[in-house]
Short mmCIF file of C-alpha atoms in Angstrom, two decimals:
data_model
loop_
_atom_site.label_atom_id
_atom_site.label_comp_id
_atom_site.label_asym_id
_atom_site.label_seq_id
_atom_site.Cartn_x
_atom_site.Cartn_y
_atom_site.Cartn_z
CA MET S 903 0.60 3.98 -25.12
CA THR S 904 2.41 0.78 -27.39
CA ASN S 905 5.48 -0.11 -28.82
CA LYS S 906 6.16 -3.90 -30.14
CA ASN S 907 7.22 -5.03 -26.55
CA THR S 908 5.36 -2.35 -24.00
CA PHE S 909 1.79 -1.70 -23.20
CA THR S 910 0.77 1.35 -21.25
CA LEU S 911 -2.40 2.35 -19.78
CA VAL S 912 -3.02 5.55 -17.76
CA ASN S 913 -5.15 6.95 -15.41
CA SER S 914 -6.76 9.98 -17.13
CA GLU S 915 -7.56 11.56 -14.13
CA THR S 916 -4.27 11.13 -12.06
CA GLY S 917 -1.76 10.63 -14.72
CA ASN S 918 -0.75 7.78 -13.06
CA LEU S 919 0.18 4.33 -14.67
CA ALA S 920 -2.99 2.22 -14.20
CA PHE S 921 -1.92 -1.06 -16.12
CA LYS S 922 1.46 -2.30 -18.04
CA LEU S 923 2.49 -5.34 -19.58
CA PHE S 924 6.14 -5.46 -21.30
CA SER S 925 8.52 -7.84 -22.11
CA PHE S 926 12.39 -7.64 -21.32
CA GLU S 927 15.05 -9.27 -22.46
CA ASN S 928 17.73 -8.83 -19.61
CA ASN S 929 17.59 -7.70 -16.21
CA SER S 930 17.78 -4.31 -16.66
CA SER S 931 14.43 -3.47 -14.95
CA PHE S 932 15.33 -5.31 -12.18
CA ASP S 933 18.90 -5.24 -11.16
CA HIS S 934 17.89 -2.32 -8.67
CA ILE S 935 15.60 -1.89 -5.44
CA GLN S 936 12.30 -1.45 -6.57
CA ARG S 937 9.91 0.27 -4.63
CA LEU S 938 6.70 0.43 -6.59
CA ASN S 939 3.54 2.20 -5.94
CA TYR S 940 1.48 -0.65 -7.98
CA TYR S 941 1.65 -4.54 -8.06
CA SER S 942 3.98 -6.81 -9.80
CA LEU S 943 3.58 -9.82 -11.85
CA ILE S 944 7.36 -10.98 -13.35
CA TRP S 945 7.08 -13.94 -15.33
CA ILE S 946 10.44 -15.39 -15.65
CA GLN S 947 10.38 -17.36 -19.20
CA THR S 948 13.96 -17.66 -19.52
CA GLY S 949 17.25 -17.73 -16.89
CA ASN S 950 17.56 -18.28 -13.34
CA GLY S 951 19.26 -15.93 -10.57
CA LYS S 952 18.12 -14.93 -7.16
CA VAL S 953 15.32 -12.09 -5.96
CA LYS S 954 15.74 -10.06 -2.72
CA VAL S 955 12.55 -9.42 -1.31
CA ASP S 956 11.79 -7.62 2.20
CA PHE S 957 14.26 -9.00 4.55
CA SER S 958 15.11 -12.50 2.43
CA GLU S 959 16.53 -13.79 -0.52
CA TYR S 960 15.33 -16.58 -2.83
CA ASP S 961 16.47 -18.45 -5.88
CA PHE S 962 14.15 -18.24 -8.89
CA THR S 963 14.23 -20.34 -12.26
CA GLN S 964 12.51 -20.00 -15.71
CA ASN S 965 9.34 -20.73 -15.77
CA GLN S 966 8.29 -19.24 -12.45
CA LEU S 967 5.82 -16.14 -11.70
CA LEU S 968 7.39 -13.69 -8.93
CA ALA S 969 4.49 -11.28 -7.30
CA PHE S 970 4.81 -8.05 -5.40
CA ALA S 971 2.88 -6.06 -3.58
CA PRO S 972 2.84 -2.08 -3.87
CA TYR S 973 6.02 -0.63 -1.99
CA GLN S 974 7.46 -4.23 -1.47
CA PRO S 975 10.78 -4.10 -1.59
CA PHE S 976 12.60 -6.20 -4.24
CA MET S 977 14.99 -6.86 -6.66
CA LEU S 978 16.57 -9.86 -9.34
CA THR S 979 20.05 -10.20 -10.00
CA SER S 980 21.57 -13.11 -12.28
CA ASN S 981 24.90 -13.97 -13.88
CA GLU S 982 23.03 -14.41 -17.41
CA GLU S 983 20.22 -12.86 -19.86
CA ILE S 984 16.98 -13.28 -18.11
CA LYS S 985 13.52 -13.02 -20.23
CA GLY S 986 10.09 -13.03 -19.40
CA VAL S 987 7.04 -10.55 -19.31
CA ALA S 988 6.07 -8.25 -16.63
CA ILE S 989 2.59 -6.44 -15.81
CA HIS S 990 2.17 -3.77 -13.62
CA PHE S 991 -1.76 -2.82 -12.22
CA HIS S 992 -1.95 -0.01 -9.80
CA PRO S 993 -4.98 -0.74 -7.26
CA ASP S 994 -6.56 2.11 -8.62
CA PHE S 995 -7.23 0.02 -11.71
CA PHE S 996 -7.86 -3.39 -9.66
CA CYS S 997 -8.00 -3.39 -5.94
CA ILE S 998 -6.78 -6.87 -4.65
CA HIS S 999 -7.93 -5.76 -1.04
CA LYS S 1000 -11.25 -4.66 -2.46
CA HIS S 1001 -12.09 -7.53 -4.66
CA HIS S 1002 -10.67 -10.25 -2.42
CA ARG S 1003 -13.35 -12.40 -2.39
CA GLU S 1004 -13.68 -12.33 -6.02
CA VAL S 1005 -10.09 -13.96 -6.75
CA ALA S 1006 -8.89 -14.53 -3.46
CA CYS S 1007 -5.23 -13.91 -4.38
CA SER S 1008 -4.33 -11.68 -0.98
CA GLY S 1009 -2.60 -13.77 1.51
CA VAL S 1010 -1.62 -16.92 -1.57
CA LEU S 1011 -0.02 -14.87 -4.60
CA PHE S 1012 0.75 -11.21 -2.38
CA ASN S 1013 0.95 -10.66 1.03
CA ASN S 1014 1.76 -14.45 2.23
CA ILE S 1015 4.70 -13.43 5.03
CA TYR S 1016 5.50 -17.06 5.00
CA GLU S 1017 5.72 -18.32 1.54
CA PRO S 1018 8.41 -17.36 -1.65
CA PRO S 1019 6.60 -14.89 -3.37
CA TYR S 1020 6.76 -17.37 -6.29
CA VAL S 1021 4.53 -19.90 -8.18
CA ILE S 1022 5.85 -22.45 -10.50
CA ILE S 1023 4.07 -22.46 -13.76
CA ASP S 1024 3.15 -25.57 -15.81
CA SER S 1025 2.71 -26.21 -19.14
CA VAL S 1026 -0.95 -26.03 -18.84
CA THR S 1027 -0.77 -22.48 -17.08
CA LYS S 1028 1.74 -21.62 -19.28
CA ASN S 1029 -0.90 -21.70 -22.49
CA THR S 1030 -3.27 -19.84 -20.73
CA PHE S 1031 -0.97 -17.09 -19.70
CA ASP S 1032 -0.07 -17.14 -23.64
CA MET S 1033 -3.25 -17.05 -24.78
CA VAL S 1034 -4.70 -14.36 -21.99
CA LEU S 1035 -1.61 -11.82 -22.97
CA GLU S 1036 -1.92 -11.95 -26.42
CA GLN S 1037 -5.76 -10.92 -25.83
CA ILE S 1038 -4.51 -8.06 -23.52
CA LYS S 1039 -1.84 -7.01 -26.20
CA THR S 1040 -4.48 -6.87 -28.97
CA GLU S 1041 -7.30 -5.02 -26.39
CA MET S 1042 -4.55 -2.28 -26.17
CA GLN S 1043 -3.49 -2.19 -29.67
CA ASN S 1044 -7.18 -1.61 -30.19
CA PRO S 1045 -9.13 0.02 -27.42
CA ALA S 1046 -12.79 0.03 -27.50
CA LEU S 1047 -16.04 0.21 -25.57
CA ALA S 1048 -15.24 -0.93 -22.23
CA GLN S 1049 -12.13 -1.52 -22.31
CA TYR S 1050 -11.21 -1.20 -18.54
CA GLU S 1051 -13.41 -4.21 -18.09
CA LEU S 1052 -12.51 -6.18 -19.97
CA LEU S 1053 -8.83 -5.61 -19.22
CA VAL S 1054 -9.77 -6.62 -15.81
CA SER S 1055 -11.41 -9.54 -16.49
CA TYR S 1056 -8.30 -10.70 -18.35
CA LEU S 1057 -6.38 -9.64 -15.26
CA LYS S 1058 -8.33 -11.32 -13.06
CA ILE S 1059 -8.02 -14.79 -15.08
CA ILE S 1060 -4.04 -14.59 -14.55
CA LEU S 1061 -4.50 -13.91 -10.72
CA ILE S 1062 -7.22 -16.73 -9.97
CA THR S 1063 -5.27 -18.99 -11.93
CA ALA S 1064 -2.25 -18.33 -10.59
CA SER S 1065 -3.20 -18.51 -7.09
CA ARG S 1066 -4.93 -21.73 -8.02
CA LEU S 1067 -2.00 -23.04 -8.85
CA LYS S 1068 0.30 -21.79 -5.80
CA LYS S 1069 -2.36 -23.05 -3.46
CA GLU S 1070 -2.24 -26.86 -5.16
CA GLN S 1071 1.94 -26.12 -4.36
CA GLN S 1072 1.71 -25.44 -1.25
CA ASN S 1073 -0.65 -28.48 -0.71
CA GLU S 1074 1.68 -30.45 -1.92
CA SER S 1075 4.73 -29.38 -0.30
CA ALA S 1076 2.90 -29.83 3.10
CA ASN S 1077 4.54 -32.80 4.13
CA PRO S 1078 5.01 -34.05 7.62
CA VAL S 1079 8.38 -33.72 8.84
CA ASP S 1080 9.76 -36.13 11.57
CA ASN S 1081 10.14 -33.83 14.58
CA THR S 1082 8.45 -31.06 16.24
CA ALA S 1083 9.22 -27.89 13.98
CA PRO S 1084 6.14 -28.29 11.49
CA PHE S 1085 3.65 -28.39 15.00
CA ILE S 1086 5.60 -25.40 16.17
CA LEU S 1087 5.77 -23.48 13.10
CA GLN S 1088 1.49 -23.91 12.44
CA ASN S 1089 0.85 -22.90 15.76
CA LEU S 1090 3.49 -19.82 15.35
CA LYS S 1091 1.48 -18.64 12.22
CA ASN S 1092 -1.87 -19.22 14.27
CA PHE S 1093 -0.48 -17.18 16.96
CA ILE S 1094 0.57 -14.10 15.01
CA GLU S 1095 -2.71 -14.08 12.91
CA THR S 1096 -4.44 -13.86 16.54
CA HIS S 1097 -1.84 -11.69 18.41
CA PHE S 1098 0.01 -9.08 16.15
CA LYS S 1099 -2.34 -6.06 17.29
CA THR S 1100 -1.04 -6.86 20.50
CA LYS S 1101 1.79 -8.60 20.87
CA HIS S 1102 4.61 -7.20 19.08
CA SER S 1103 8.03 -8.99 20.62
CA PRO S 1104 9.02 -12.03 19.46
CA SER S 1105 9.68 -13.22 23.49
CA ASP S 1106 5.79 -12.82 23.68
CA TYR S 1107 5.07 -15.37 20.68
CA ALA S 1108 8.36 -17.89 22.48
CA ASP S 1109 6.03 -17.98 25.44
CA LEU S 1110 2.90 -18.92 23.88
CA LEU S 1111 4.95 -21.64 22.37
CA ASN S 1112 6.38 -22.21 25.51
CA ILE S 1113 9.93 -22.46 23.63
CA THR S 1114 12.95 -20.41 23.76
CA PRO S 1115 13.27 -17.51 22.14
CA LYS S 1116 16.72 -18.65 20.79
CA ALA S 1117 15.16 -22.03 19.48
CA LEU S 1118 12.45 -20.38 18.28
CA ALA S 1119 14.63 -17.87 16.41
CA LYS S 1120 16.61 -20.35 15.12
CA ILE S 1121 13.29 -22.57 13.53
CA THR S 1122 12.00 -19.41 12.14
CA LYS S 1123 14.96 -18.59 10.49
CA SER S 1124 15.72 -21.93 8.89
CA HIS S 1125 11.88 -22.41 7.52
CA PHE S 1126 10.98 -18.91 6.66
CA ASN S 1127 14.22 -17.63 5.77
CA LYS S 1128 13.51 -14.43 7.61
CA THR S 1129 13.74 -13.85 11.34
CA LEU S 1130 10.60 -13.49 13.82
CA SER S 1131 10.77 -9.86 14.34
CA ASN S 1132 10.79 -9.73 10.57
CA LEU S 1133 7.66 -11.72 10.52
CA ILE S 1134 5.94 -9.88 13.14
CA ALA S 1135 6.84 -6.27 11.42
CA GLU S 1136 5.34 -7.61 7.65
CA ARG S 1137 2.23 -9.11 9.32
CA ILE S 1138 1.79 -5.56 10.89
CA ILE S 1139 2.35 -3.51 8.07
CA ILE S 1140 0.52 -5.30 5.87
CA GLU S 1141 -2.47 -4.84 8.05
CA ALA S 1142 -1.58 -1.13 8.03
CA LYS S 1143 -1.43 -0.73 4.56
CA ARG S 1144 -5.20 -2.29 4.26
CA GLU S 1145 -6.36 -0.30 6.21
CA LEU S 1146 -5.28 2.96 4.61
CA TYR S 1147 -6.39 1.12 1.31
CA LEU S 1148 -10.08 0.54 2.45
CA THR S 1149 -10.85 2.84 5.11
CA ASN S 1150 -11.10 6.81 5.84
CA LYS S 1151 -9.26 6.03 8.95
CA THR S 1152 -6.85 8.35 10.35
CA VAL S 1153 -3.23 7.33 10.90
CA LYS S 1154 -3.60 7.49 14.93
CA GLU S 1155 -6.75 5.03 14.93
CA ILE S 1156 -5.04 2.75 12.33
CA ALA S 1157 -1.91 2.89 15.06
CA TYR S 1158 -4.13 2.51 18.24
CA GLU S 1159 -5.76 -0.37 16.67
CA LEU S 1160 -2.37 -2.24 15.73
CA GLY S 1161 -1.31 -1.63 19.32
CA TYR S 1162 0.49 1.66 19.05
CA ASP S 1163 -0.55 3.96 21.73
CA ASP S 1164 2.07 6.41 19.34
CA GLU S 1165 0.72 7.72 16.15
CA HIS S 1166 4.72 9.19 15.56
CA TYR S 1167 6.76 5.87 16.83
CA PHE S 1168 4.03 3.90 14.74
CA SER S 1169 4.70 6.04 11.59
CA ARG S 1170 8.35 5.78 11.75
CA PHE S 1171 7.94 2.15 11.82
CA PHE S 1172 5.52 1.91 9.02
CA LYS S 1173 7.92 3.82 7.17
CA ASN S 1174 11.32 1.94 8.11
CA ASN S 1175 9.33 -0.83 6.75
CA ALA S 1176 7.29 0.40 4.04
CA ASP S 1177 9.75 2.98 2.41
CA VAL S 1178 6.96 5.68 2.77
CA SER S 1179 5.16 7.37 5.41
CA PRO S 1180 1.47 6.29 6.25
CA GLN S 1181 0.17 9.25 4.92
CA ILE S 1182 1.95 9.33 1.37
CA TYR S 1183 1.46 5.45 1.10
CA ARG S 1184 -2.77 6.15 1.35
CA GLU S 1185 -2.29 9.40 -1.17
CA THR S 1186 -0.35 7.06 -3.58
CA VAL S 1187 -1.97 3.73 -3.50
CA GLY S 1188 -4.66 3.60 -0.86
CA PHE S 1189 -8.43 3.34 -2.32
CA ALA S 1190 -9.81 5.48 0.28
CA LYS S 1191 -8.88 8.31 -1.73
CA ALA S 1192 -11.67 6.76 -4.40
CA MET S 1193 -14.28 7.09 -1.62
CA SER S 1194 -13.81 9.75 0.11
#
């Protein structure tokens, strides 16, 4: 289905959105909380404002690409017109977790709890995106043999290009600061990655870092724009979503592996953070259903 500014591909088996490309001339599509069961890439070409995502708020401006994972809550606010291009794609169309070695964007564009959810688009990348988006529009207006494979290839170009650019920008901004905060923050990230399945309390990480909980809370909020409890919760939810995507493990098994003996407590925790139950998440997003 297409019109002048919108190009949509629907999964014929499920009736769900598979892939969508559209241009927007104002903020009406994103001026309320979005909790979508697919990935979203939003390229802001004109305008600036604020993006609320998960537990944080960031400034955005023109020539930024915002990236959101399924059911990640976000909203854009602006006092001026914003214009740009958005791409939505369902994991059934292209599963980031399943193809992480090919595109390496999970943990860079998506599911990065330590970085703002955007990448700054330079002139070279802009030209690449413009060219690829025109190819996508042409293909969706004139579908032919292997349309799915070709659209996935174009999507991969966008994801890989943006991921490379964001990695470059992360490296450029990683200048040492003349205090102990960067050392503490790097150790904190390492500890969360190592222990998030067994240590769920901020005080656990304060103990590991030999710092008071209050001091760690202040550093965490200042550098990550979110609380340590939020960081830990987001990391647990990302892993839970990954298991729901890729495996046929029961919710009880996933809960136990993530350090929760009570399946019902874990389900409430998941719903509070993802807005849907683990089972609904699996049914609407999870890749496992395609393997069963």
